[in-house]
Coordinates of C-alpha atoms in Angstrom, one line a residue:
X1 CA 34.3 -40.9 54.8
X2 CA 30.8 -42.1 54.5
X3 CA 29.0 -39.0 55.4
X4 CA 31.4 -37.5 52.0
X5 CA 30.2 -40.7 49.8
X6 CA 26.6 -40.7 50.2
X7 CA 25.1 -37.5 51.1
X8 CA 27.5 -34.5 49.2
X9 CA 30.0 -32.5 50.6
X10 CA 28.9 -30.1 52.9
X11 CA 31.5 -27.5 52.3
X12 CA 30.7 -27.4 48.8
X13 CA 27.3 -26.3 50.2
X14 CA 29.1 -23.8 52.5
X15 CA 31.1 -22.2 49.6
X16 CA 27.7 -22.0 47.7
X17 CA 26.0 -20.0 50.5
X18 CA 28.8 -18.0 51.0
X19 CA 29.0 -17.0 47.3
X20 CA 25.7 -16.0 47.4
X21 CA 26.0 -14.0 50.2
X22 CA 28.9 -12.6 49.1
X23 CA 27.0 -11.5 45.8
X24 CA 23.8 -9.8 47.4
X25 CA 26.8 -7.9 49.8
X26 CA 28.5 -6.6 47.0
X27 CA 25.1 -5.9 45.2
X28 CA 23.8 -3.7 48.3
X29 CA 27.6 -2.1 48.2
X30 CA 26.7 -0.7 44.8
X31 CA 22.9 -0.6 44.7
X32 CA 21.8 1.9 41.6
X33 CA 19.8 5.0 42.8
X34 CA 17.9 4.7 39.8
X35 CA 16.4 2.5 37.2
X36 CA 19.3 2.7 34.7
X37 CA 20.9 -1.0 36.1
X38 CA 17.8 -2.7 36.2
X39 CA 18.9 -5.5 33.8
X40 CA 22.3 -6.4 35.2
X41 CA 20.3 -6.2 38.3
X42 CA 17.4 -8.6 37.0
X43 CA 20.3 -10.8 35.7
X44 CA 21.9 -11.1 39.0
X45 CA 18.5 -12.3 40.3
X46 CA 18.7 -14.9 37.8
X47 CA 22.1 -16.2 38.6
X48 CA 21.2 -16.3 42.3
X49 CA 17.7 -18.2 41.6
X50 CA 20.0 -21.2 39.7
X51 CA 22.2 -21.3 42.5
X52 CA 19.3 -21.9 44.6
X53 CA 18.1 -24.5 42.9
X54 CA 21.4 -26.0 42.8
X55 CA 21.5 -25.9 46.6
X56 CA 17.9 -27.4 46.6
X57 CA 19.0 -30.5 44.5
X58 CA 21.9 -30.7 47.1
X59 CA 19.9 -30.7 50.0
X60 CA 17.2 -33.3 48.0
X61 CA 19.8 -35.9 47.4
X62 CA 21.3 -35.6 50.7
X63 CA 17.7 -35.9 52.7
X64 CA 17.0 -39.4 50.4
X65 CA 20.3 -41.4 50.5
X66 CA 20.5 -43.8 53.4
X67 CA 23.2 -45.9 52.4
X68 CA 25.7 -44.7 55.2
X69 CA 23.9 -46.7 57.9
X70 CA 23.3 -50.1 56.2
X71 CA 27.3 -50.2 55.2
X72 CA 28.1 -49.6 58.9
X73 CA 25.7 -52.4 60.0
X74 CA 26.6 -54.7 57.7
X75 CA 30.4 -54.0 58.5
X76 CA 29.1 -54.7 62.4
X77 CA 28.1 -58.2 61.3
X78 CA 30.7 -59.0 60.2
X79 CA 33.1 -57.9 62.6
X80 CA 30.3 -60.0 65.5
X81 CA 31.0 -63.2 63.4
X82 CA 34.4 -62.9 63.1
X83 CA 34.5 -62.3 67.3
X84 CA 32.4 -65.8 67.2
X85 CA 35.0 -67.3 65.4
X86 CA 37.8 -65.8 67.5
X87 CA 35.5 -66.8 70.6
X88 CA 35.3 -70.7 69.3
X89 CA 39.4 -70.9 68.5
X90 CA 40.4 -69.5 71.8
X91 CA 38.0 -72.2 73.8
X92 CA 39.6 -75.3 72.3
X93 CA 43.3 -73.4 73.4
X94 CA 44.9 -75.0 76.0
X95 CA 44.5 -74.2 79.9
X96 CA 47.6 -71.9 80.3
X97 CA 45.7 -69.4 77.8
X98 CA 42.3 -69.4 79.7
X99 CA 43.0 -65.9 81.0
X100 CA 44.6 -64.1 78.4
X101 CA 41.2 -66.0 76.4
X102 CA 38.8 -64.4 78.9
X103 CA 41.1 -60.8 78.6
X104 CA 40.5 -60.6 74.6
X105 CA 36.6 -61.6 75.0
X106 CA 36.2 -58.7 77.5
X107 CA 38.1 -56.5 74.9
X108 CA 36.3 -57.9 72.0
X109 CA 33.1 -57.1 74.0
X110 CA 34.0 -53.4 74.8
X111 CA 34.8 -52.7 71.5
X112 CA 31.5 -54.4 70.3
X113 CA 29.5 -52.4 72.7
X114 CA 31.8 -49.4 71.8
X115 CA 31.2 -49.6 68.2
X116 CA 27.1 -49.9 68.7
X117 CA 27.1 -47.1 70.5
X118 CA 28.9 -45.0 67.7
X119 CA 26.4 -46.4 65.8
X120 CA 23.5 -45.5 67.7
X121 CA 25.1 -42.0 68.1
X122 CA 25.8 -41.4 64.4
X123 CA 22.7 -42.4 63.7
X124 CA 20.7 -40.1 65.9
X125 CA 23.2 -37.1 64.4
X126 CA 21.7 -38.5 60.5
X127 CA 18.4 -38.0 61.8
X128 CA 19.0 -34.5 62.9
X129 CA 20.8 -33.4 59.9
X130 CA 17.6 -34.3 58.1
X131 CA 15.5 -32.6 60.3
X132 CA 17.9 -29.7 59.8
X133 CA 18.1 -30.1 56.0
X134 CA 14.2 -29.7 56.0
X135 CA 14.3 -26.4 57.8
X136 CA 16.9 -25.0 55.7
X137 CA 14.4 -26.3 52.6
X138 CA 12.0 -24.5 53.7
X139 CA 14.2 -21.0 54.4
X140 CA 15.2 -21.2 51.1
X141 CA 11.6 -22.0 49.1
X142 CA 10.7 -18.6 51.6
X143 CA 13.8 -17.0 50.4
X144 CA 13.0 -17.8 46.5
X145 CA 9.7 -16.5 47.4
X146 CA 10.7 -13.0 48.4
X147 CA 13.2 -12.9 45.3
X148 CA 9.8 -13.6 42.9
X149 CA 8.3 -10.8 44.6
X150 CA 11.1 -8.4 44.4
X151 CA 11.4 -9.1 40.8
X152 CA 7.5 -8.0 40.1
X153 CA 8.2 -4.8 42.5
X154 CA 11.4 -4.0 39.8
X155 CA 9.1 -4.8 37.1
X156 CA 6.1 -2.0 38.3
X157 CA 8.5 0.7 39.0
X158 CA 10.5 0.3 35.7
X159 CA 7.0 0.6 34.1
X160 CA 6.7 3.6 36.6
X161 CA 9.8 4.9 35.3
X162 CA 9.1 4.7 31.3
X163 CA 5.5 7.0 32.2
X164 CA 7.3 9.7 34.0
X165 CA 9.7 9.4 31.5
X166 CA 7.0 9.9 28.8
X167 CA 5.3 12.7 30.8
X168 CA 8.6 15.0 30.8
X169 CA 8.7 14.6 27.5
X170 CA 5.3 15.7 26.7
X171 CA 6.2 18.7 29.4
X172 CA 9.1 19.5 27.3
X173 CA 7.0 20.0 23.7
X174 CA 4.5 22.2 25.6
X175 CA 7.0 24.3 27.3
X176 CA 9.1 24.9 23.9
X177 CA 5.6 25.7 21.9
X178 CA 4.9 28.1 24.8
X179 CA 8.3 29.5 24.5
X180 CA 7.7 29.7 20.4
X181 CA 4.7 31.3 21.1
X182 CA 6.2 34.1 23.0
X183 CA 8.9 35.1 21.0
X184 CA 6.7 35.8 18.2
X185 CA 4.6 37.7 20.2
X186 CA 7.7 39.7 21.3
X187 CA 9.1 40.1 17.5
X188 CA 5.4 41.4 16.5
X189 CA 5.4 43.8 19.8
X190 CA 8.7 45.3 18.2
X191 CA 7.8 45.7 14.8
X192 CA 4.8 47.7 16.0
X193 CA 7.1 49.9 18.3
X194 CA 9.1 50.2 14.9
X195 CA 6.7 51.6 13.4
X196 CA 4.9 54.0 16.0
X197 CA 8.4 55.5 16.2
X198 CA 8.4 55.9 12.4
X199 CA 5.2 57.5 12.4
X200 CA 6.1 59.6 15.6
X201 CA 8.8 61.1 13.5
X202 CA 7.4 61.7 10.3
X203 CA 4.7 63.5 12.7
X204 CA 7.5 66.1 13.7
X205 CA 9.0 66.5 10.6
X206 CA 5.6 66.9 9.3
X207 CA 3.8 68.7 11.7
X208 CA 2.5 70.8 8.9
X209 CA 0.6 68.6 7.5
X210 CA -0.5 67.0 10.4
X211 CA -3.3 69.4 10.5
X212 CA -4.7 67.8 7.2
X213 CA -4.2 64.5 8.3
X214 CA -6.0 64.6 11.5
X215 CA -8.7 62.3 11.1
X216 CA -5.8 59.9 9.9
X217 CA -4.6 60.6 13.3
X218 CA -7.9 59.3 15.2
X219 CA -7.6 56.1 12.9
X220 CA -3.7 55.5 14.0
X221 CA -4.9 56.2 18.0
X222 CA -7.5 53.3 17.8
X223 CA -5.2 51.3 15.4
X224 CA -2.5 51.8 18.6
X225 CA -5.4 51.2 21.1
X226 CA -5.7 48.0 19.6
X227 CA -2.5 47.2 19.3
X228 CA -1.8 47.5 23.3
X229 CA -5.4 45.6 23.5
X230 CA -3.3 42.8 21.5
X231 CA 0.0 43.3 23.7
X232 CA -1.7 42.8 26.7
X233 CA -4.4 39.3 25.9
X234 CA -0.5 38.1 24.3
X235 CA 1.0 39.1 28.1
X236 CA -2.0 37.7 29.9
X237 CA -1.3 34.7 27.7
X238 CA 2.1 33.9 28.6
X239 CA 1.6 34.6 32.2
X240 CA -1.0 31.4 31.7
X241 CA 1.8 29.6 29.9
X242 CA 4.0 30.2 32.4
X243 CA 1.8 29.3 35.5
X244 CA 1.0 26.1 34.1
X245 CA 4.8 25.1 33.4
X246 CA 5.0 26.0 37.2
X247 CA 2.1 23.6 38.1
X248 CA 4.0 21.0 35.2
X249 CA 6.8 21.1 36.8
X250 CA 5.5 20.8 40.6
X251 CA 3.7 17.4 39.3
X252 CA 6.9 16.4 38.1
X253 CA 9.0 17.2 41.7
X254 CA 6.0 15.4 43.6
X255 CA 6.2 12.1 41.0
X256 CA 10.7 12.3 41.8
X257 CA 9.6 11.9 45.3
X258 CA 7.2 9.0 45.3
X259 CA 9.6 7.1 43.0
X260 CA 12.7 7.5 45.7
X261 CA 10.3 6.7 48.1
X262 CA 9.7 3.2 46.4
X263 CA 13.7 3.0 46.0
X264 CA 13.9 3.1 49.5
X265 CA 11.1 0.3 50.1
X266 CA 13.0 -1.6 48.0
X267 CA 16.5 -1.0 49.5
X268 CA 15.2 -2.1 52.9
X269 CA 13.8 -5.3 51.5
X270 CA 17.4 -6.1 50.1
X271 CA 19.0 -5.3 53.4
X272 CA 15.8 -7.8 55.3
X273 CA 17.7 -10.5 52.4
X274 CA 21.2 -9.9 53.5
X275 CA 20.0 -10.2 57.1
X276 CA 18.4 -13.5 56.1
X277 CA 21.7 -14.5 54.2
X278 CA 23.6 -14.4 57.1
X279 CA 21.5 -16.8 59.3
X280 CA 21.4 -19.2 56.4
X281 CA 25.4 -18.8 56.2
X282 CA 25.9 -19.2 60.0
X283 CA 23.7 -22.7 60.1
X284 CA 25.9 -23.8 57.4
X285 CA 28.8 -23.6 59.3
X286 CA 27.2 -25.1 62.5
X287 CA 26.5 -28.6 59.9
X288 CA 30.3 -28.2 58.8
X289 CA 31.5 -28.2 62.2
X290 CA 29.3 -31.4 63.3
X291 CA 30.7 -32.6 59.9
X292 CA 33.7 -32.7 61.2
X293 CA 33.3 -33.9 64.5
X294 CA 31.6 -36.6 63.1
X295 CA 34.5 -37.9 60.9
X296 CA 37.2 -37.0 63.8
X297 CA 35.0 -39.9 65.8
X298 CA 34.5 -42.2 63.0
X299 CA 38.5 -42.1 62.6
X300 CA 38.7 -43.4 66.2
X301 CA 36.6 -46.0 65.4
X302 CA 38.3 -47.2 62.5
X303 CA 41.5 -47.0 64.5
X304 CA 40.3 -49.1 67.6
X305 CA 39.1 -52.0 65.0
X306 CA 42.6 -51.6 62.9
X307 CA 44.0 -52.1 66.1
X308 CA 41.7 -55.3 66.6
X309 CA 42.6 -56.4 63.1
X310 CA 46.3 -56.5 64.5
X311 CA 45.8 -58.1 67.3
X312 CA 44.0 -60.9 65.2
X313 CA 47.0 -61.4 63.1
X314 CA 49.4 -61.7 65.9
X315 CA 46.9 -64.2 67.3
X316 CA 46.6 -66.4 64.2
X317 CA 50.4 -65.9 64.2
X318 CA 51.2 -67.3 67.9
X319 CA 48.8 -70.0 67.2
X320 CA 50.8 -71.2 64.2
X321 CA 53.6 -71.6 66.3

């Protein structure tokens, strides 16, 4: 009962830890495999950093109250004058009670001796708790710690992210210009076939006067010389077009893999935290089972001095009559 009053319910603490645990669980469960989450992820950070601190102002106020102790002293002295009193009324009794007087002081002392010893004992378990508390302090400014970092990693490779992002988009404009590029060089490599075939057959229908229009001839061999000089600097070209899209697009492939290679980093970091999480959760229930071991003795204790309370009454009783 005192343990509850002055230094916070541990199981509130336990349901706390367990909630949190339960959260970064689900949260490896359905861990994104990319960057698209990253603010309901940052927002879950958040909500676990407040619990934190709740569990930190728990932990604070249970380390610094002390008032536990001095109630259950001060109720000892005044259960040790009350035995003087009893011990002064049952010596001016008369001779026939000597024995049963001698039988309650030897009770009375047990239970004095008893109840010191609780004392002692429940005072030496308040002094580990603390000690306890302290550690778990300290797990948890190491835990908040690691969460900080994690949150600066998430940070670098959304900024990561954005550049590739940026990149393929600038990949994307040269490979559609290169793409423009080649079909007019295709549309101007037909229109020339066009009209060679034209000529071609105005040549045999007119072979006639193809005699007289020899030297016309010559002039339309090194116009068509020129032409397939033209056809093949435009092939050459988009061969060059098309080996650097290949080299764009291995950059690109070699970029994918780094970033799941960080993903991965950062996936076994979570599972180090659930790993962590669990220690933290099984201490906590360790401190709620000596939580309630502690109250199953004090209940003893306030049953031995109810029953001491009784036995006062009945004696204030007999000695009335």
């Amino acid at each position: 009962f005192f343990r509850c009053q002055t230094m916070g319910d541990p199981a509130s603490v336990g349901r706390g830890a367990n909630f949190v645990l339960k959260d970064v669980t689900n949260q490896k469960q359905s861990a994104p495999r990319n960057f698209e989450n990253a603010p309901k992820l940052l927002s879950q950070l958040t909500a676990r950093e407040q619990e934190n601190k709740k569990l930190k102002v728990e932990l604070k106020r249970r380390r610094t109250d002390g008032r536990t102790v001095m109630e259950i002293q001060g109720e000892a002295n005044i259960l040790k004058k009350e035995l003087e009193l009893l011990r002064v009324a049952t010596s001016q009794d008369a001779a026939c009670q000597a024995k049963e007087n001698e039988a309650l002081k030897q009770t009375v002392r047990e239970l004095q001796e008893k109840l010191e010893a609780d004392l002692m004992d429940y005072q030496s378990h308040v002094e580990s708790n603390k000690l306890r508390q302290a550690a778990l302090g300290g797990m948890l400014r190491e835990f908040q710690q690691k969460l900080n970092d994690k949150d600066h990693e998430i940070a670098n490779l959304t900024t990561v992210v954005q550049e590739n992002e940026a990149r393929n988009r600038g990949l994307q404009k040269e490979v559609k210009e290169a793409e423009k590029m080649a079909n007019n060089s295709k549309q101007e490599v037909t229109t020339l076939g066009e009209e060679l075939a034209s000529l071609q057959k105005e040549n045999s229908h007119y072979y006639e006067q193809l005699r007289n229009f020899e030297l016309k001839q010559e002039d339309f061999e090194r116009a068509k010389q020129r032409m397939e000089a033209d056809v093949k600097e435009l092939t050459e070209a988009l061969e060059q077009a098309r080996l650097k899209i290949v080299e764009k697009e291995t950059q690109k492939q070699m970029m994918d893999e780094q970033m799941l290679s960080q993903i991965r980093e950062t996936q076994c970091a979570i599972d180090d935290e659930c790993k962590l999480r669990r220690r933290f959760a099984a201490q906590v229930e360790e401190l709620q089972y000596e939580r309630d071991s502690l109250k199953a003795e004090l209940g003893r204790t306030q049953h031995v001095i109810g029953e001491l309370h009784h036995f006062k009454v009945e004696r204030m009783r007999l000695k009335e009559d």
